[in-house]
Short mmCIF file of C-alpha atoms in Angstrom, two decimals:
data_model
loop_
_atom_site.label_atom_id
_atom_site.label_comp_id
_atom_site.label_asym_id
_atom_site.label_seq_id
_atom_site.Cartn_x
_atom_site.Cartn_y
_atom_site.Cartn_z
CA GLY A 156 -36.00 134.19 -83.76
CA LYS A 157 -33.02 132.78 -81.92
CA ALA A 158 -35.02 129.89 -80.47
CA ASP A 159 -36.07 128.76 -83.96
CA LYS A 160 -32.44 128.68 -85.11
CA VAL A 161 -31.43 126.53 -82.15
CA PHE A 162 -34.34 124.17 -82.70
CA LEU A 163 -33.74 123.78 -86.44
CA ARG A 164 -30.05 123.04 -85.91
CA ARG A 165 -30.79 120.03 -83.70
CA ARG A 166 -29.99 116.61 -85.16
CA ILE A 167 -32.93 114.26 -85.45
CA GLU A 168 -32.17 110.62 -84.58
CA PHE A 169 -34.44 107.83 -85.79
CA ARG A 170 -35.01 104.47 -84.14
CA ARG A 171 -36.55 101.35 -85.60
CA ALA A 172 -40.17 100.84 -84.64
CA THR A 173 -40.99 97.98 -82.26
CA GLN A 174 -44.58 97.64 -83.46
CA THR A 175 -45.96 96.94 -86.91
CA ASP A 176 -47.29 99.96 -88.78
CA ALA A 177 -50.60 98.86 -90.31
CA LYS A 178 -50.69 101.72 -92.84
CA MET A 179 -47.15 101.06 -93.97
CA ASP A 180 -47.95 97.38 -94.28
CA GLN A 181 -50.85 98.20 -96.62
CA LEU A 182 -48.58 100.42 -98.72
CA ARG A 183 -45.99 97.66 -99.01
CA LYS A 184 -48.67 95.32 -100.32
CA LYS A 185 -49.92 97.89 -102.80
CA TYR A 186 -46.61 99.20 -104.16
CA THR A 187 -43.32 97.59 -105.13
CA PRO A 188 -40.00 99.49 -105.01
CA ILE A 189 -38.74 100.05 -108.57
CA ASN A 190 -35.09 99.86 -107.51
CA GLU A 191 -35.37 96.69 -105.43
CA THR A 192 -32.99 93.88 -106.34
CA GLN A 193 -34.90 90.64 -106.73
CA THR A 194 -33.09 87.74 -105.10
CA ASN A 195 -35.83 85.21 -105.74
CA GLY A 196 -37.70 84.78 -108.97
CA LYS A 197 -41.41 85.11 -109.29
CA ARG A 198 -43.19 81.97 -108.28
CA LYS A 199 -46.16 80.48 -110.07
CA GLY A 200 -49.24 82.61 -109.58
CA GLY A 201 -47.18 85.59 -108.36
CA THR A 202 -48.10 85.41 -104.65
CA ALA A 203 -44.53 85.62 -103.42
CA SER A 204 -44.61 89.43 -103.34
CA ALA A 205 -47.44 89.49 -100.79
CA SER A 206 -45.63 86.98 -98.59
CA ALA A 207 -42.42 88.97 -98.93
CA SER A 208 -44.19 92.16 -97.86
CA GLY A 209 -45.57 90.43 -94.79
CA ALA A 210 -42.10 89.09 -94.05
CA ALA A 211 -40.67 92.59 -94.47
CA THR A 212 -43.10 93.95 -91.91
CA ALA A 213 -42.27 91.21 -89.41
CA ALA A 214 -38.55 91.57 -90.01
CA HIS A 215 -38.77 95.35 -89.69
CA ALA A 216 -40.43 94.94 -86.31
CA ASN A 217 -37.58 92.66 -85.24
CA GLY A 218 -34.82 94.90 -86.52
CA SER A 219 -33.74 93.10 -89.68
CA ALA A 220 -31.18 94.68 -91.91
CA SER A 221 -32.68 94.88 -95.39
CA ILE A 222 -35.48 93.73 -97.64
CA SER A 223 -33.10 91.46 -99.54
CA ASP A 224 -32.46 89.51 -96.32
CA VAL A 225 -36.21 89.19 -95.85
CA ASN A 226 -36.70 87.83 -99.35
CA GLU A 227 -34.24 85.05 -98.61
CA LEU A 228 -36.58 83.82 -95.86
CA VAL A 229 -39.50 83.38 -98.28
CA GLU A 230 -39.65 80.06 -100.10
CA GLY A 231 -40.99 79.61 -103.59
CA SER A 232 -44.36 78.52 -102.21
CA GLY A 233 -44.70 81.75 -100.24
CA PHE A 234 -43.89 80.16 -96.88
CA ARG A 235 -41.81 82.45 -94.70
CA ARG A 236 -39.18 80.87 -92.49
CA ALA A 237 -38.12 82.27 -89.14
CA ALA A 238 -35.18 84.68 -89.13
CA HIS A 239 -33.58 82.70 -86.31
CA SER A 240 -34.42 79.85 -83.96
CA LEU A 241 -34.95 79.98 -80.21
CA PHE A 242 -33.93 76.33 -79.80
CA PRO A 243 -31.34 74.37 -81.79
CA GLY A 244 -33.12 71.32 -83.15
CA GLU A 245 -29.88 69.36 -83.49
CA ARG A 246 -29.86 68.87 -79.72
CA LEU A 247 -32.76 66.46 -80.01
CA SER A 248 -31.95 62.81 -80.46
CA SER A 249 -33.68 60.37 -82.74
CA GLY A 250 -34.88 57.46 -80.64
CA TRP A 251 -33.51 56.43 -77.28
CA ARG A 252 -29.85 56.92 -76.50
CA ALA A 253 -29.77 54.11 -73.92
CA VAL A 254 -31.85 51.07 -73.06
CA ARG A 255 -33.87 51.61 -69.90
CA PRO A 256 -36.42 49.44 -68.09
CA ILE A 257 -40.07 50.37 -68.10
CA GLY A 258 -41.03 52.82 -65.36
CA PRO A 259 -43.78 52.52 -62.76
CA GLY A 260 -47.45 53.37 -63.14
CA LEU A 261 -49.18 56.53 -61.92
CA SER A 262 -51.63 56.68 -59.04
CA ASN A 263 -55.15 57.84 -59.79
CA LEU A 264 -55.80 60.88 -57.59
CA GLY A 265 -59.50 61.07 -58.39
CA ASN A 266 -60.58 60.83 -62.05
CA THR A 267 -57.07 61.69 -63.20
CA CYS A 268 -56.78 58.81 -65.66
CA PHE A 269 -56.88 61.32 -68.55
CA LEU A 270 -53.88 63.11 -67.04
CA ASN A 271 -52.00 59.91 -66.23
CA SER A 272 -52.32 58.50 -69.75
CA VAL A 273 -51.13 61.76 -71.36
CA LEU A 274 -48.16 62.01 -68.99
CA GLN A 275 -47.15 58.43 -69.76
CA CYS A 276 -47.30 59.00 -73.52
CA LEU A 277 -45.14 62.12 -73.22
CA THR A 278 -42.74 60.41 -70.81
CA TYR A 279 -42.01 57.73 -73.42
CA THR A 280 -41.59 60.21 -76.28
CA PRO A 281 -37.90 59.45 -76.97
CA PRO A 282 -36.47 62.86 -78.03
CA LEU A 283 -38.43 64.75 -75.36
CA ALA A 284 -37.48 62.34 -72.60
CA GLU A 285 -33.80 62.28 -73.56
CA TYR A 286 -33.63 66.07 -73.60
CA LEU A 287 -35.36 66.43 -70.23
CA LEU A 288 -33.10 63.80 -68.68
CA SER A 289 -30.13 66.01 -69.54
CA ARG A 290 -31.59 68.73 -67.25
CA GLU A 291 -30.74 71.40 -69.81
CA HIS A 292 -34.09 73.13 -69.46
CA SER A 293 -34.14 73.51 -65.67
CA SER A 294 -30.56 74.79 -65.67
CA SER A 295 -31.54 77.74 -67.88
CA CYS A 296 -35.25 78.18 -67.04
CA ARG A 297 -36.48 81.73 -66.46
CA ALA A 298 -40.03 80.92 -65.29
CA GLY A 299 -39.13 79.92 -61.75
CA ASP A 300 -41.44 77.83 -59.56
CA ASN A 301 -44.40 78.29 -61.90
CA CYS A 302 -42.73 76.43 -64.76
CA ILE A 303 -44.82 73.40 -65.68
CA LEU A 304 -42.04 72.05 -67.91
CA CYS A 305 -39.64 71.96 -64.96
CA ARG A 306 -42.16 69.92 -63.00
CA PHE A 307 -42.60 67.54 -65.90
CA GLU A 308 -38.82 67.28 -66.22
CA ASN A 309 -38.64 66.11 -62.61
CA HIS A 310 -41.48 63.68 -63.28
CA VAL A 311 -39.67 62.15 -66.29
CA ALA A 312 -36.43 61.78 -64.36
CA ARG A 313 -38.28 60.11 -61.50
CA ALA A 314 -40.33 57.80 -63.76
CA LEU A 315 -37.40 56.58 -65.87
CA SER A 316 -35.04 56.06 -62.94
CA LYS A 317 -37.37 54.46 -60.41
CA ARG A 318 -37.37 50.68 -60.49
CA GLU A 319 -39.64 49.90 -57.57
CA ASN A 320 -42.99 48.24 -58.12
CA THR A 321 -44.82 51.04 -56.35
CA SER A 322 -46.58 53.67 -58.46
CA ILE A 323 -45.87 57.40 -58.62
CA ALA A 324 -48.39 60.04 -57.55
CA PRO A 325 -48.20 62.94 -60.05
CA LYS A 326 -49.11 65.51 -57.37
CA PRO A 327 -46.71 68.25 -58.60
CA ILE A 328 -48.61 68.44 -61.91
CA VAL A 329 -52.11 67.72 -60.58
CA GLY A 330 -51.61 70.46 -57.99
CA ARG A 331 -50.92 72.96 -60.81
CA LEU A 332 -53.86 71.88 -62.98
CA LYS A 333 -55.35 75.38 -62.83
CA MET A 334 -52.16 76.77 -64.33
CA ILE A 335 -52.50 74.37 -67.25
CA ALA A 336 -56.22 74.93 -67.82
CA LYS A 337 -58.37 77.30 -65.77
CA HIS A 338 -61.61 75.46 -66.56
CA MET A 339 -60.30 72.06 -65.41
CA ARG A 340 -60.54 70.92 -61.82
CA VAL A 341 -59.35 67.87 -59.90
CA GLY A 342 -61.96 65.15 -59.45
CA ARG A 343 -63.72 65.71 -62.77
CA GLN A 344 -63.12 63.65 -65.90
CA GLU A 345 -61.68 65.67 -68.78
CA ASP A 346 -60.87 65.03 -72.42
CA ALA A 347 -57.35 63.63 -72.84
CA HIS A 348 -56.75 65.32 -76.20
CA GLU A 349 -57.80 68.71 -74.83
CA PHE A 350 -55.53 68.25 -71.84
CA LEU A 351 -52.62 67.24 -74.09
CA ARG A 352 -52.94 70.41 -76.15
CA LEU A 353 -53.28 72.64 -73.07
CA LEU A 354 -50.29 70.93 -71.43
CA VAL A 355 -48.10 71.51 -74.51
CA GLU A 356 -49.28 75.14 -74.62
CA SER A 357 -48.27 75.57 -70.98
CA PHE A 358 -44.85 74.15 -71.88
CA GLN A 359 -44.70 76.70 -74.68
CA ARG A 360 -45.52 79.57 -72.30
CA SER A 361 -42.73 78.44 -69.97
CA LEU A 362 -40.24 78.39 -72.85
CA LEU A 363 -41.26 81.89 -73.98
CA HIS A 364 -41.12 83.34 -70.47
CA GLY A 365 -38.84 86.37 -70.41
CA ILE A 366 -38.91 86.82 -74.20
CA ASP A 367 -40.48 89.90 -75.78
CA PRO A 368 -44.14 88.96 -76.49
CA LYS A 369 -44.05 91.17 -79.60
CA ILE A 370 -41.47 88.95 -81.23
CA ASP A 371 -42.30 87.58 -84.67
CA GLN A 372 -44.76 84.69 -84.58
CA ARG A 373 -42.50 82.55 -86.77
CA ILE A 374 -39.69 82.91 -84.23
CA GLN A 375 -42.06 81.92 -81.43
CA GLU A 376 -42.69 78.72 -83.39
CA THR A 377 -39.05 77.61 -83.07
CA THR A 378 -39.11 76.51 -79.42
CA LEU A 379 -38.52 73.00 -78.12
CA MET A 380 -42.24 72.15 -78.33
CA HIS A 381 -42.54 73.20 -81.96
CA HIS A 382 -39.33 71.39 -82.88
CA LEU A 383 -40.92 68.25 -81.45
CA PHE A 384 -44.64 68.40 -82.19
CA GLY A 385 -44.93 71.35 -84.56
CA GLY A 386 -45.52 71.20 -88.28
CA TYR A 387 -47.28 73.35 -90.86
CA LEU A 388 -50.44 72.76 -92.82
CA GLN A 389 -50.92 74.31 -96.24
CA SER A 390 -54.31 75.35 -97.56
CA GLN A 391 -54.03 75.87 -101.30
CA VAL A 392 -56.77 77.38 -103.45
CA HIS A 393 -56.18 76.80 -107.17
CA CYS A 394 -58.01 78.97 -109.67
CA THR A 395 -59.23 76.80 -112.55
CA HIS A 396 -59.52 79.88 -114.79
CA CYS A 397 -56.01 81.35 -114.69
CA GLY A 398 -54.06 78.74 -112.69
CA TYR A 399 -53.30 81.09 -109.80
CA ASP A 400 -52.34 79.37 -106.51
CA SER A 401 -53.13 81.06 -103.22
CA ASN A 402 -51.28 79.38 -100.35
CA THR A 403 -51.86 79.97 -96.66
CA PHE A 404 -49.92 78.28 -93.89
CA GLU A 405 -50.80 77.61 -90.28
CA PRO A 406 -48.86 75.84 -87.53
CA ALA A 407 -50.23 72.55 -86.23
CA LEU A 408 -49.25 70.53 -83.16
CA ASP A 409 -51.44 67.58 -84.14
CA ILE A 410 -53.81 66.42 -86.88
CA SER A 411 -57.44 65.59 -86.18
CA LEU A 412 -58.91 62.95 -88.47
CA ASP A 413 -62.58 62.39 -89.22
CA ILE A 414 -63.26 58.66 -88.84
CA GLN A 415 -66.96 58.99 -89.59
CA ALA A 416 -66.27 59.51 -93.30
CA GLY A 417 -62.65 58.34 -93.25
CA GLY A 418 -63.30 54.61 -93.31
CA SER A 419 -61.88 51.79 -91.24
CA HIS A 420 -58.16 52.49 -91.77
CA ILE A 421 -56.01 55.41 -90.68
CA THR A 422 -54.67 55.86 -94.23
CA LYS A 423 -58.21 56.31 -95.53
CA ALA A 424 -58.82 58.98 -92.91
CA LEU A 425 -55.61 60.73 -93.98
CA ARG A 426 -56.66 60.59 -97.64
CA SER A 427 -59.98 62.12 -96.64
CA PHE A 428 -58.06 64.85 -94.78
CA VAL A 429 -56.08 65.87 -97.90
CA ARG A 430 -58.93 65.35 -100.38
CA SER A 431 -59.49 68.42 -102.58
CA GLU A 432 -62.75 70.33 -102.45
CA THR A 433 -64.41 72.07 -105.40
CA LEU A 434 -65.57 75.65 -104.82
CA THR A 435 -68.46 76.32 -107.17
CA ARG A 436 -71.83 78.05 -107.48
CA ASP A 437 -72.58 80.02 -104.29
CA ASN A 438 -69.24 78.97 -102.82
CA ARG A 439 -67.07 80.34 -105.65
CA TYR A 440 -63.67 81.84 -104.90
CA LYS A 441 -62.69 85.44 -105.65
CA CYS A 442 -59.37 85.07 -107.41
CA GLU A 443 -56.81 87.75 -106.57
CA LYS A 444 -55.44 87.67 -110.10
CA CYS A 445 -58.71 87.44 -112.03
CA ALA A 446 -60.40 89.87 -109.61
CA LYS A 447 -63.71 88.03 -109.96
CA LEU A 448 -65.61 85.05 -108.63
CA VAL A 449 -64.38 81.85 -110.27
CA GLU A 450 -64.54 78.12 -109.70
CA ALA A 451 -61.56 76.77 -107.81
CA THR A 452 -60.27 73.76 -105.93
CA LYS A 453 -59.18 73.85 -102.30
CA GLN A 454 -56.88 71.29 -100.70
CA MET A 455 -55.32 70.90 -97.27
CA THR A 456 -51.92 69.16 -97.13
CA VAL A 457 -48.98 68.89 -94.74
CA TYR A 458 -46.30 71.39 -95.75
CA ARG A 459 -43.85 70.69 -92.93
CA LEU A 460 -43.89 67.30 -91.25
CA PRO A 461 -43.23 67.27 -87.49
CA ARG A 462 -40.68 65.17 -85.68
CA ILE A 463 -43.45 63.72 -83.49
CA LEU A 464 -46.71 63.10 -85.34
CA THR A 465 -49.80 63.14 -83.13
CA LEU A 466 -53.02 61.91 -84.73
CA GLN A 467 -56.36 62.39 -83.02
CA LEU A 468 -59.27 60.25 -84.15
CA LYS A 469 -62.47 62.24 -83.80
CA ARG A 470 -64.51 59.81 -81.75
CA PHE A 471 -66.65 62.32 -79.87
CA SER A 472 -69.46 64.26 -81.49
CA THR A 473 -70.62 67.77 -80.62
CA PHE A 474 -73.61 66.40 -78.74
CA GLY A 475 -71.52 64.12 -76.51
CA GLY A 476 -71.90 60.82 -78.35
CA LYS A 477 -69.00 58.54 -79.20
CA ILE A 478 -67.97 56.63 -82.32
CA ASN A 479 -66.77 53.22 -81.14
CA ARG A 480 -65.72 52.07 -84.60
CA TYR A 481 -62.42 50.20 -84.79
CA VAL A 482 -59.94 52.00 -87.03
CA GLU A 483 -56.93 50.01 -88.15
CA PHE A 484 -53.54 51.68 -87.77
CA PRO A 485 -50.03 50.44 -88.70
CA LEU A 486 -46.82 50.25 -86.73
CA THR A 487 -45.08 52.13 -89.56
CA LEU A 488 -46.78 55.03 -91.35
CA ASP A 489 -45.55 56.66 -94.56
CA MET A 490 -46.64 60.32 -94.81
CA ARG A 491 -45.20 61.14 -98.24
CA SER A 492 -48.63 60.85 -99.93
CA TYR A 493 -50.04 63.58 -97.67
CA ALA A 494 -47.19 66.10 -97.98
CA SER A 495 -47.57 69.21 -100.13
CA LYS A 496 -46.17 68.91 -103.64
CA ASN A 497 -44.42 72.27 -103.34
CA SER A 498 -42.84 71.35 -100.01
CA MET A 499 -39.10 70.83 -99.71
CA GLU A 500 -39.42 68.15 -97.04
CA LYS A 501 -36.53 65.74 -96.92
CA GLU A 502 -36.76 61.99 -96.66
CA PRO A 503 -37.54 59.87 -94.79
CA CYS A 504 -41.24 60.58 -94.37
CA VAL A 505 -41.71 57.33 -92.44
CA TYR A 506 -43.01 57.31 -88.87
CA ASN A 507 -42.84 54.57 -86.23
CA LEU A 508 -45.58 54.07 -83.66
CA TYR A 509 -44.49 54.38 -80.02
CA ALA A 510 -47.65 55.21 -78.02
CA VAL A 511 -51.41 54.65 -78.25
CA LEU A 512 -53.97 56.33 -75.99
CA VAL A 513 -57.33 54.57 -75.61
CA HIS A 514 -60.68 55.68 -74.21
CA SER A 515 -63.29 53.22 -72.98
CA GLY A 516 -66.75 54.54 -72.29
CA GLY A 517 -69.67 56.34 -73.88
CA THR A 518 -68.74 60.04 -73.73
CA ALA A 519 -65.65 62.22 -73.43
CA ARG A 520 -66.59 63.31 -69.89
CA SER A 521 -67.02 59.76 -68.63
CA GLY A 522 -65.36 56.39 -69.02
CA HIS A 523 -61.70 55.59 -68.53
CA TYR A 524 -58.38 56.44 -70.25
CA TYR A 525 -55.32 54.21 -70.47
CA CYS A 526 -52.42 53.88 -72.86
CA PHE A 527 -49.88 51.56 -74.48
CA VAL A 528 -46.26 52.66 -74.83
CA LYS A 529 -43.13 51.22 -76.36
CA SER A 530 -40.34 51.01 -73.79
CA PRO A 531 -36.74 52.04 -74.54
CA ALA A 532 -36.01 48.32 -74.90
CA GLY A 533 -38.56 48.05 -77.74
CA VAL A 534 -41.17 46.13 -75.73
CA TRP A 535 -44.83 47.18 -75.58
CA TYR A 536 -46.52 47.75 -72.20
CA GLU A 537 -50.02 48.64 -71.11
CA LEU A 538 -50.04 51.49 -68.59
CA ASN A 539 -53.41 51.63 -66.86
CA ASP A 540 -53.00 54.05 -63.95
CA SER A 541 -50.88 52.17 -61.41
CA MET A 542 -50.94 48.86 -63.32
CA VAL A 543 -48.11 48.05 -65.75
CA HIS A 544 -47.85 44.82 -67.70
CA GLN A 545 -46.26 43.66 -70.92
CA VAL A 546 -48.38 43.09 -74.04
CA SER A 547 -47.77 42.00 -77.61
CA GLU A 548 -47.86 44.13 -80.77
CA ARG A 549 -50.99 42.29 -81.85
CA THR A 550 -52.74 43.42 -78.67
CA VAL A 551 -51.74 47.04 -79.33
CA LEU A 552 -52.97 46.97 -82.93
CA ARG A 553 -56.37 45.63 -81.84
CA GLN A 554 -57.15 48.73 -79.73
CA SER A 555 -59.76 51.35 -80.63
CA ALA A 556 -57.26 54.20 -80.46
CA TYR A 557 -58.12 57.78 -79.60
CA LEU A 558 -54.62 59.28 -79.91
CA LEU A 559 -51.71 57.87 -81.92
CA PHE A 560 -48.11 58.98 -81.39
CA TYR A 561 -45.54 58.39 -84.15
CA GLU A 562 -41.85 59.31 -84.21
CA ARG A 563 -40.19 60.21 -87.48
CA SER A 564 -37.43 57.89 -88.64
CA ALA A 565 -33.89 59.16 -88.47
CA PRO A 566 -32.61 60.80 -91.69
CA LYS A 567 -30.01 59.13 -93.83
CA ALA A 568 -26.32 59.67 -93.23
CA GLY A 569 -25.28 63.14 -94.29
CA GLY A 570 -28.78 64.61 -93.89
CA SER A 571 -29.82 67.24 -91.40
CA SER A 572 -31.68 66.22 -88.29
CA LYS A 573 -33.47 69.53 -87.92
CA PRO A 574 -37.18 69.30 -88.66
CA GLY A 575 -38.14 71.01 -91.88
CA ASP A 576 -34.58 72.24 -92.51
CA VAL A 577 -33.56 72.56 -96.13
CA GLY A 578 -29.98 71.72 -96.88
CA LYS A 579 -28.05 71.46 -100.11
CA LYS A 580 -29.82 70.68 -103.33
CA GLU A 581 -28.31 67.27 -103.66
CA ASP A 582 -29.59 66.36 -100.18
CA VAL A 583 -33.15 67.53 -100.80
CA ARG A 584 -35.66 64.98 -101.95
CA PRO A 585 -39.30 66.02 -101.50
CA CYS A 586 -41.45 63.41 -99.81
CA ALA A 587 -44.34 64.05 -102.18
CA GLN A 588 -42.14 63.24 -105.19
CA SER A 589 -40.35 60.25 -103.70
CA ASN A 590 -40.33 56.90 -105.42
CA ALA A 591 -39.47 54.91 -102.32
CA GLN A 592 -41.05 51.65 -101.26
CA PRO A 593 -44.38 51.79 -99.35
CA ASN A 594 -42.57 51.46 -96.05
CA GLY A 595 -40.22 54.29 -96.97
CA LEU A 596 -37.16 52.04 -97.27
CA LYS A 597 -35.38 50.82 -100.35
CA ALA A 598 -35.26 47.06 -100.65
CA LYS A 599 -31.80 45.64 -101.22
CA GLN A 600 -31.66 42.73 -103.60
CA GLN A 601 -29.08 40.17 -102.65
CA VAL A 602 -27.45 38.57 -105.67
CA PRO A 603 -26.20 35.04 -105.04
CA SER A 604 -22.79 33.90 -106.17
CA SER A 605 -22.07 30.89 -108.32
CA LYS A 606 -21.10 28.91 -105.22
CA ASP A 607 -24.66 29.20 -103.94
CA ILE A 608 -26.17 27.60 -107.09
CA PRO A 609 -27.07 23.97 -106.31
CA SER A 610 -26.64 20.96 -108.52
CA ALA A 611 -28.90 20.21 -111.48
CA SER A 612 -30.69 17.50 -109.55
CA ASN A 613 -33.03 20.10 -107.96
CA ASP A 614 -35.89 21.79 -109.75
CA MET A 615 -36.17 25.49 -110.46
CA GLU A 616 -38.10 26.33 -107.29
CA ASP A 617 -35.48 24.74 -105.01
CA LEU A 618 -32.81 26.54 -107.03
CA LEU A 619 -34.42 29.92 -106.41
CA GLN A 620 -35.07 29.26 -102.72
CA SER A 621 -31.50 28.15 -101.98
CA ALA A 622 -30.11 31.14 -103.90
CA GLY A 623 -32.28 33.61 -101.99
CA ALA A 624 -34.04 34.81 -105.14
CA THR A 625 -37.57 33.60 -104.46
CA SER A 626 -38.75 37.18 -104.96
CA LEU A 627 -38.15 36.77 -108.71
CA LEU A 628 -41.25 34.63 -108.86
CA SER A 629 -44.37 36.71 -109.29
CA LYS A 630 -47.58 35.93 -107.52
CA GLU A 631 -49.20 35.15 -110.82
CA ALA A 632 -46.52 32.62 -111.69
CA ARG A 633 -46.94 30.94 -108.32
CA ARG A 634 -50.66 30.63 -108.83
CA GLU A 635 -50.18 29.14 -112.28
CA ARG A 636 -47.53 26.79 -110.90
CA LYS A 637 -50.01 25.55 -108.30
CA LYS A 638 -52.68 25.00 -110.94
CA LEU A 639 -50.22 23.26 -113.24
CA LYS A 640 -49.10 20.96 -110.44
CA LYS A 641 -52.67 19.90 -109.81
CA LYS A 642 -53.23 19.39 -113.54
CA ASN A 643 -50.04 17.31 -113.95
CA LYS A 644 -50.97 15.28 -110.88
CA ARG A 645 -54.30 14.41 -112.43
CA GLU A 646 -52.62 13.58 -115.75
CA ARG A 647 -50.07 11.30 -114.05
CA LYS A 648 -52.84 9.60 -112.12
CA LEU A 649 -54.81 8.92 -115.30
CA ALA A 650 -51.67 7.86 -117.15
CA ALA A 651 -50.66 5.53 -114.32
CA GLU A 652 -54.07 3.91 -114.42
CA SER A 653 -53.79 3.42 -118.19
CA GLY A 654 -50.19 2.16 -117.88
CA SER A 655 -48.91 4.59 -120.50
CA LEU A 656 -46.77 6.76 -118.24
CA SER A 657 -43.10 5.84 -117.75
CA THR A 658 -41.33 5.99 -114.43
CA ASP A 659 -39.06 8.86 -115.47
CA ALA A 660 -41.95 10.93 -116.74
CA ALA A 661 -44.00 10.31 -113.60
CA ASN A 662 -41.16 11.45 -111.33
CA GLU A 663 -40.18 14.51 -113.36
CA PRO A 664 -40.56 17.66 -111.24
CA VAL A 665 -42.53 20.69 -112.38
CA SER A 666 -40.24 23.72 -112.68
CA SER A 667 -41.10 27.39 -112.41
CA ALA A 668 -39.49 28.03 -115.79
CA LYS A 669 -42.06 25.69 -117.34
CA ILE A 670 -44.79 27.81 -115.76
CA ALA A 671 -43.37 30.99 -117.27
CA LYS A 672 -43.28 29.28 -120.67
CA GLN A 673 -46.75 27.84 -120.10
CA ARG A 674 -48.13 31.40 -119.93
CA THR A 675 -47.00 32.16 -123.50
CA SER A 676 -46.81 28.95 -125.45
CA GLY A 677 -49.11 26.53 -123.62
CA PRO A 678 -48.10 23.28 -121.92
CA ALA A 679 -44.53 22.29 -122.72
CA ARG A 680 -41.64 20.41 -121.10
CA ILE A 681 -38.03 21.56 -121.14
CA GLY A 682 -34.90 19.92 -119.89
CA LEU A 683 -33.41 20.71 -116.51
CA ASP A 684 -30.14 21.80 -118.16
CA ASP A 685 -32.08 24.55 -119.96
CA VAL A 686 -33.55 25.64 -116.62
CA VAL A 687 -30.12 25.92 -114.98
CA ARG A 688 -28.76 27.76 -118.02
CA GLU A 689 -31.63 30.24 -117.97
CA PHE A 690 -31.23 30.82 -114.25
CA SER A 691 -27.49 31.46 -114.65
CA GLN A 692 -28.25 34.09 -117.29
CA ILE A 693 -30.69 35.82 -114.94
CA MET A 694 -28.11 35.88 -112.17
CA SER A 695 -25.41 37.27 -114.46
CA LYS A 696 -27.74 40.10 -115.51
CA THR A 697 -28.63 41.03 -111.92
CA SER A 698 -25.06 40.83 -110.64
CA PRO A 699 -23.26 44.25 -110.34
#
């Protein structure tokens, strides 16, 4: 009738869905559009399509334009980047912008040493402290009086500006302990690592306040906290039958290391963390490509390195016991050996220690927490509740650490300061494929000029030392030189006793060039003019 004509003539308007359609997501994984333009090539193992479909679903929920734009967010490994960032990482500084004196200690308000030590370590985290001192967060905060990050911002400003000897009582944060963790209460000892994670999560909730909770998870992982502490771990399962790689990624705000099987050094614990595992027999893996149970290898690596690396040493067991073993840790840590091979991380992968949190006692719920921090002036201090006193690096390295805080070294000139950002091809140098020195820095060899070469009256060793080229001598040559000196000393002593050794021969110095020749042709003596000539040839070859 007439009503049907009116109804059928109405224009139907469509709006983009705000929630993910599970059925449509399954169809996208099952089928591939035949007319889709491929912007990225197929990666090894062919798992990029599944990641792209998941990215398409997330982008569709956030109102992205097209599938081609979604494909540009998926890297060759299958990792999907965020469509946009909630916080610009370039605002964060690398290191301290100004030299400041060490701040005061914190009063213990009743078994709050776990809280005090965590607050002190975060207060002396350079990029976090510098950003909070600018008051940028509080000026644009949407959480109001319940914002824990605003309270911590006031605490940092007070701690780094106060120069009195009196301590600070962290009442604004202790009074909001229930907002940080509902199961924690004032007066009871808590685990410092657990409190650190819950405190950072409360910061994250404050930063996401007022933002649509249905927003893509990857976008939620671009806040200030994730730019500072956040990285990504990659779990890769490699099929030994067809070579298929299945990669899964998960965000991580810290790395927990097993020191029971990891040995007595932090690098051994890290190697144990990234050690591959063989899936065989009853634990075989069902390969997506082979569609059957096969033997495979599984490995966990760091796909995206964070700006601030937090390492937790697992000292507490499930039953409440504690591992009091001393684990050695360095002031400078190179993470390139633990980065994923398919990661596009840029150098440097070197981290510098700036804070150490220590627990003394038998269990996690008892004992005492205190910490060591590196001041903006580069001096180490022990912060034990209200007590603050200067210590040496040797004292810091002797501690049985529970938490280690490292800051990533600043990138080279021309590189991007954003964590995990991939720039131009010529700027990208994966950490896992780097050939840098163990400390992450390239050693510069200084070539002496002809003016620095001394007269022929000195022996070869003095010549090398004065020219600054002592590094040309290998350890093996030095050992042989020492042995040869002892041997020649004995020979001169015997010859002097027999009266057959001349004065010139007895006073002739032993050169390093003789040692190098001794290794190939046995004992021999050469003239000092030959030594100087040989050294000049070496210098001419090394000169630019």
